[in-house]
XYZ file of C-alpha atoms in Angstrom:
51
model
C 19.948 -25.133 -34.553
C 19.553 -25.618 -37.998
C 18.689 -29.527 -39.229
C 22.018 -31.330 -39.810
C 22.363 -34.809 -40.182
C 24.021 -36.326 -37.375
C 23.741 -32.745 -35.666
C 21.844 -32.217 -32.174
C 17.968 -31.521 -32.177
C 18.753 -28.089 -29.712
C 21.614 -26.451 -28.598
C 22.591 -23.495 -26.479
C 26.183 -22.159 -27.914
C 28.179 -19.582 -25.575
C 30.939 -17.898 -26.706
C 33.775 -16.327 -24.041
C 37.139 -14.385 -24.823
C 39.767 -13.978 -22.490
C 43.623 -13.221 -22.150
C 45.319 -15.938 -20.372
C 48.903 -16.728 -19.826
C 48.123 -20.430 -20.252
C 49.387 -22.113 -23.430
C 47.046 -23.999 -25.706
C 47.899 -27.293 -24.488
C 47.016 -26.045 -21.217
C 42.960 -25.148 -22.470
C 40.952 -27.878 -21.990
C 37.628 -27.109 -23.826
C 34.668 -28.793 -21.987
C 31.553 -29.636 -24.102
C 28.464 -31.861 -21.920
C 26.589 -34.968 -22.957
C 25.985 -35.405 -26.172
C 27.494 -31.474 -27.614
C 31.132 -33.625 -28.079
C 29.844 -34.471 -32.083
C 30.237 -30.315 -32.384
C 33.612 -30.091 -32.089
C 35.420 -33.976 -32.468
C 38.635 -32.315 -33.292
C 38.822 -30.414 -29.815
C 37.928 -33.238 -27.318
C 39.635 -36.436 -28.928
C 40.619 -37.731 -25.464
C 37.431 -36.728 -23.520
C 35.956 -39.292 -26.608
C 38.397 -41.852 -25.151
C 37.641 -40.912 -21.408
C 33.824 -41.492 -21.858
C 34.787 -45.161 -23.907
């Protein structure tokens, strides 16, 4: 990773596709320990979970 402030100091990023007859309400997207500041607009109540 490249220096950001507030960013993490290393960080292993996977990407996966897949078809899914699931809605998008239905996704939950799953980031560990600190890797929720990389995405706060996709896991607002796993934020409020963790509080």
């Amino acid at each position: 990773e490249m220096a950001v402030p507030a960013g993490l100091p290393s960080c292993i990023r996977v990407l996966l596709h897949w078809n899914t007859t699931r809605s998008i309400d239905e996704v939950k997207h799953i980031f560990l320990r600190g890797a929720v500041v990389l995405r706060p607009d996709l896991v607002q109540d796993q934020i409020a979970d963790e509080s």
